[in-house]
Structure formats: C-alpha cells, structure tokens
Amino acid sequence: MTSDRAPGWLRDGWPHIWLPYTQMQTADLPQAAVSTEGTRIRLAGGRTLIDGMASWWTACHGYNHPHVIAAMTEQLQRMPHVMFGGLAHEPAFVLARRLAGLAPGNLNRVFFSDSGSVAVEVALKMALQYHYNRGESRRTKFIAFHHGYHGDTTGAMAITDPAEGMHRLFRDLLPQHLFIDIPRDPDGVEKLRALLSDEADTIAGIIVEPLVQGAGGMKFHDADVLRDIAGYARHFGALLIADEIFTGFGRTGSMFACDQARVVPDIMCVGKALTGGTIGLAATLATDEVYEAFLGAAETKALMHGPTYMANPLACAAANASLDLFEREDRLGQAKMLERLLADGLAPCRDLPGVEEVRAKGAIGVVEFRRKPDAPELRRQFLEEGVWIRPFGNIVYLTPALTATAEDVATLTGVIIKVLSARTAQPA
Ligand code: PMP
C-alpha cells in the first residue's frame, strides 16, 4: 500500500509508533491489517494476503478459529482478569493440569507468565534458585548455543547468540554465560563434555531450543543431538531447560520437539501458539524434583517471581480452547503433511544460484542462501504477489498455520520460486 492510500489512523499514528528491530529513519509505512480469517490477512484497501508465517508462529489453527473465539468471548464477558495472588480461577487450574498431562515425563508444575521472554527469565531464575536452595550457590552460569534465540529481556538476551543478542552493545548489562556450537558430531559432543567437566560446579543449566533453532536461522538438529545434550546435562548435575516457545504445539510434527527425542527436560518453556495465536500467554513447567527444591519452612526458598497479568483468565481460556482443537482435530497429522508439502514445494529452489540448502521439518520450510539476500526487496516482491512472507538473515522460510491447505502451500511455495528465480536471473 502506498502512503497516499493509507488510512487516516495509520498516517496520524505513525509519528508516535516505534517499531521492533527497525531503523525508523528509513522504515516504510507498515501494511494496515484490518481483519483476519483462516490463513488470510485482509489489508485496508481490500487486498487479501495468504499468510506464510502465522504471525510469528502463533496462529497454529489459522486466525479467528470459531471455537477459540467463542471460549474467549464467554470468558471476556464473565471475568477478563483477576490477580493470581490469593485468587484462583478455573481456566488457569484446568490449563495447568492439561499442560502437565501433555508435557513429557514429570513436568508437573506450571508457572504462568505473559510472554516467552518472561517464561525464559523464570526458567533461568528457577534453575539458579534450585541450586541455591540445595546449597550449590556457585552454580550461576548457563551453557547456551550459537544461533540460539531465547528472547529480548536482559536475562534471555544474555543466553541468546552473542551476535543476535547484540552482546557487544549491551555488554555492561549482561551477565556472562558460555556459548558453544550445537554438538552435531563427535567433536562437538566432546567439546560440550569438556566444557561441562571443566566448569562442572559453576554451571546451573543448559538451555536449548529442541530440534529447531528458530529466530537464529531455522537451523535443525537431530533427536540424538538433543539426547546427547540431555545426557551430559544430567551427568554433570546441570538442569536442562528446553525452550519450546517456537517448537511447541505441533510445529515440528510432534506436540513438543522433546517428544521426538524422548527427552524429559528439567524445565520447559512454552508460549507463542499456546493461545492459538490470540493473546499473550506463556508458561514455565518444572519437574517434581525441581519443584521440590523450593519447598521448606523458609519464605526465601519460594520462587521469586510474579507478573501482574500472570495466568490471565482470558488467555488461559484461549489456551484451553486451543488444546481442545489439538484433541479434536489431527493437528500433528496436518503438521506432518505440511512437512512433505513444504519439502516438495520448495525443492526446485535447490537449483537456483546462491541457494545453500532447502530443508523442512514439521510445518517449517526453509530456503537458505550462501549470502544474505536483499530482505526488504524480497518482502516487497512477496507482497506484490499477495503473500505474507518475511525473510530474515540468509533465509526465506515458511511457518504457516498447521491448518494451511495444500493449495495455500502450493501458492506460497510457488511465489517463493517465482520471486527467487526472477532475482537470480538478474545480472549480479
Ligand atoms: N524463545 C524462543 C525460542 C522464541 O522463538 C521467542 C520469540 N521469537 C522467545 C523465546 C521470546 O518470546 P516472546 O517474544 O514472546 O517474548
């Protein structure tokens, strides 16, 4: 949309808006979205886009699923919010029980928060205080992986890849942790083992995005890599934190990515698709062993965290409705079908110059380039073709709703092939 056709609210509000990760001096006016339905986003002016990314990987059932909307409408009218200190409500208690039932192993305790980053902050504090409560107060460092991403708050940023998390810029703010490559081969495994062995009594935990490192470049690793990480964490007494904020709720083809490796982390973070893409909610789950370290007579042993909108009833009602849909409809089957459609649909990109790799896992399809393409230009071309796809770094990727149809995927992958072919046909 050009600015002369932009609605009044967009032009009037623009001088007051500060966008995420954006150089505002050169930023284009964003697209004005006015409504959503299924896999479609309608823009002011009447154009409709096919959505290739489910709004930062949240809208797993597509937008405006009637079951989720009905549950939220009912909850909104009855009780949108009450504080979680001293007051209990059914949506949160039901949701906690259901999440504990779905999560692997004995991840039986659920601490709610309002965003993924905060769920990660809670996980870090939980791990640190777990060791502290057990008399191991020297265990204050985390091992994290290159290309990992865990959020934008200070604690989460400190365990995000140093380049992605802009550690240089925030050097004086960030605690120092230990970074290592995902151990994909025996050499990598030995490096992880050696690091743990050298630092054994100072490591509180290892944090990993299981099977897929999302915002750090949609990089995949195998289930046995995750099993190795889990095995060494256990051996050296470090807690394993699985950040399933992106991978959870079917995105990789199983309910949680950890399920594919039969790994039970000590702490697990979920968010994003938890509410079916409607409203912010996240949770940090802990095993019985972790939880029990917080019990005792001393108040100071209690977990020291409590966000104002913790366990917001409206968000919990949305999450319960979203879980109903996972029970009633074959979302995991759909994710597996999407893996085949995305792999087949994107395969022709392998033959395009500059393409390093094409890969798919669950409902994630990725085209990786050897060098960074001109992302803003690609975004503009995708928009012209009527699809909502946002390349970043050196990848173009698709993470559609798990309910996306074969036709939707064919259109999305077809546009990617068309746009990338035209780009590479141009003189360098
Ligand atoms: N962890 C992972 C793996 C994520 O992908 C994200 C968000 N992209 C976060 C944490 C942070 O979540 P939020 O943006 O809700 O704070």
PDB file of N, CA and C and ligand atoms in Angstrom, residues 57 115-118 120 149-152 209 214-215 243-246 272, ligand 1:
ATOM      1  N   TRP A  57       4.542 -17.291  14.266  1.00  0.00           N
ATOM      2  CA  TRP A  57       4.437 -18.701  14.651  1.00  0.00           C
ATOM      3  C   TRP A  57       3.411 -18.963  15.764  1.00  0.00           C
ATOM      4  N   SER A 115       4.697 -13.622  28.467  1.00  0.00           N
ATOM      5  CA  SER A 115       5.390 -13.673  27.172  1.00  0.00           C
ATOM      6  C   SER A 115       6.500 -14.706  27.249  1.00  0.00           C
ATOM      7  N   GLY A 116       6.980 -15.098  26.073  1.00  0.00           N
ATOM      8  CA  GLY A 116       8.034 -16.104  26.013  1.00  0.00           C
ATOM      9  C   GLY A 116       9.294 -15.671  26.751  1.00  0.00           C
ATOM     10  N   SER A 117       9.685 -14.416  26.546  1.00  0.00           N
ATOM     11  CA  SER A 117      10.909 -13.929  27.196  1.00  0.00           C
ATOM     12  C   SER A 117      10.796 -14.057  28.714  1.00  0.00           C
ATOM     13  N   VAL A 118       9.635 -13.721  29.243  1.00  0.00           N
ATOM     14  CA  VAL A 118       9.458 -13.802  30.698  1.00  0.00           C
ATOM     15  C   VAL A 118       9.462 -15.264  31.150  1.00  0.00           C
ATOM     16  N   VAL A 120      11.243 -17.516  29.875  1.00  0.00           N
ATOM     17  CA  VAL A 120      12.664 -17.878  29.901  1.00  0.00           C
ATOM     18  C   VAL A 120      13.336 -17.276  31.149  1.00  0.00           C
ATOM     19  N   TYR A 149      18.154 -18.510  20.196  1.00  0.00           N
ATOM     20  CA  TYR A 149      17.424 -17.267  20.494  1.00  0.00           C
ATOM     21  C   TYR A 149      16.410 -17.568  21.604  1.00  0.00           C
ATOM     22  N   HIS A 150      16.406 -16.742  22.639  1.00  0.00           N
ATOM     23  CA  HIS A 150      15.516 -17.025  23.765  1.00  0.00           C
ATOM     24  C   HIS A 150      14.724 -15.819  24.234  1.00  0.00           C
ATOM     25  N   GLY A 151      14.835 -14.686  23.537  1.00  0.00           N
ATOM     26  CA  GLY A 151      14.022 -13.545  23.922  1.00  0.00           C
ATOM     27  C   GLY A 151      14.838 -12.278  24.058  1.00  0.00           C
ATOM     28  N   ASP A 152      14.135 -11.168  24.317  1.00  0.00           N
ATOM     29  CA  ASP A 152      14.768  -9.845  24.282  1.00  0.00           C
ATOM     30  C   ASP A 152      14.946  -9.202  25.652  1.00  0.00           C
ATOM     31  N   GLU A 209      16.926 -24.780  22.274  1.00  0.00           N
ATOM     32  CA  GLU A 209      15.680 -24.887  21.510  1.00  0.00           C
ATOM     33  C   GLU A 209      15.698 -26.278  20.877  1.00  0.00           C
ATOM     34  N   GLY A 214      15.029 -21.444  16.057  1.00  0.00           N
ATOM     35  CA  GLY A 214      14.115 -20.671  15.214  1.00  0.00           C
ATOM     36  C   GLY A 214      14.682 -19.340  14.748  1.00  0.00           C
ATOM     37  N   ALA A 215      14.571 -18.323  15.596  1.00  0.00           N
ATOM     38  CA  ALA A 215      14.936 -16.967  15.190  1.00  0.00           C
ATOM     39  C   ALA A 215      16.419 -16.826  14.861  1.00  0.00           C
ATOM     40  N   ASP A 243      13.606 -24.789  25.603  1.00  0.00           N
ATOM     41  CA  ASP A 243      12.804 -23.639  25.187  1.00  0.00           C
ATOM     42  C   ASP A 243      11.950 -24.080  23.997  1.00  0.00           C
ATOM     43  N   GLU A 244      10.700 -24.472  24.303  1.00  0.00           N
ATOM     44  CA  GLU A 244       9.768 -24.963  23.270  1.00  0.00           C
ATOM     45  C   GLU A 244       8.813 -23.850  22.832  1.00  0.00           C
ATOM     46  N   ILE A 245       9.221 -22.607  23.046  1.00  0.00           N
ATOM     47  CA  ILE A 245       8.329 -21.480  22.735  1.00  0.00           C
ATOM     48  C   ILE A 245       7.994 -21.443  21.252  1.00  0.00           C
ATOM     49  N   PHE A 246       8.959 -21.748  20.392  1.00  0.00           N
ATOM     50  CA  PHE A 246       8.688 -21.853  18.960  1.00  0.00           C
ATOM     51  C   PHE A 246       8.261 -23.271  18.577  1.00  0.00           C
ATOM     52  N   LYS A 272       3.947 -18.508  22.600  1.00  0.00           N
ATOM     53  CA  LYS A 272       3.533 -18.372  21.190  1.00  0.00           C
ATOM     54  C   LYS A 272       2.192 -19.056  20.877  1.00  0.00           C
TER      55      LYS A 272
HETATM   56  N1  PMP B   1      12.214 -18.316  22.843  1.00  0.00           N
HETATM   57  C1  PMP B   1      12.078 -18.617  21.535  1.00  0.00           C
HETATM   58  C2  PMP B   1      12.599 -19.939  21.035  1.00  0.00           C
HETATM   59  C3  PMP B   1      11.465 -17.704  20.665  1.00  0.00           C
HETATM   60  O1  PMP B   1      11.360 -18.014  19.361  1.00  0.00           O
HETATM   61  C4  PMP B   1      10.977 -16.487  21.185  1.00  0.00           C
HETATM   62  C5  PMP B   1      10.306 -15.448  20.300  1.00  0.00           C
HETATM   63  N2  PMP B   1      10.613 -15.441  18.979  1.00  0.00           N
HETATM   64  C6  PMP B   1      11.130 -16.225  22.542  1.00  0.00           C
HETATM   65  C7  PMP B   1      11.744 -17.160  23.343  1.00  0.00           C
HETATM   66  C8  PMP B   1      10.640 -14.938  23.155  1.00  0.00           C
HETATM   67  O2  PMP B   1       9.251 -14.920  23.182  1.00  0.00           O
HETATM   68  P1  PMP B   1       8.444 -13.534  23.285  1.00  0.00           P
HETATM   69  O3  PMP B   1       8.696 -12.804  22.002  1.00  0.00           O
HETATM   70  O4  PMP B   1       7.009 -13.961  23.452  1.00  0.00           O
HETATM   71  O5  PMP B   1       8.966 -12.805  24.470  1.00  0.00           O
END
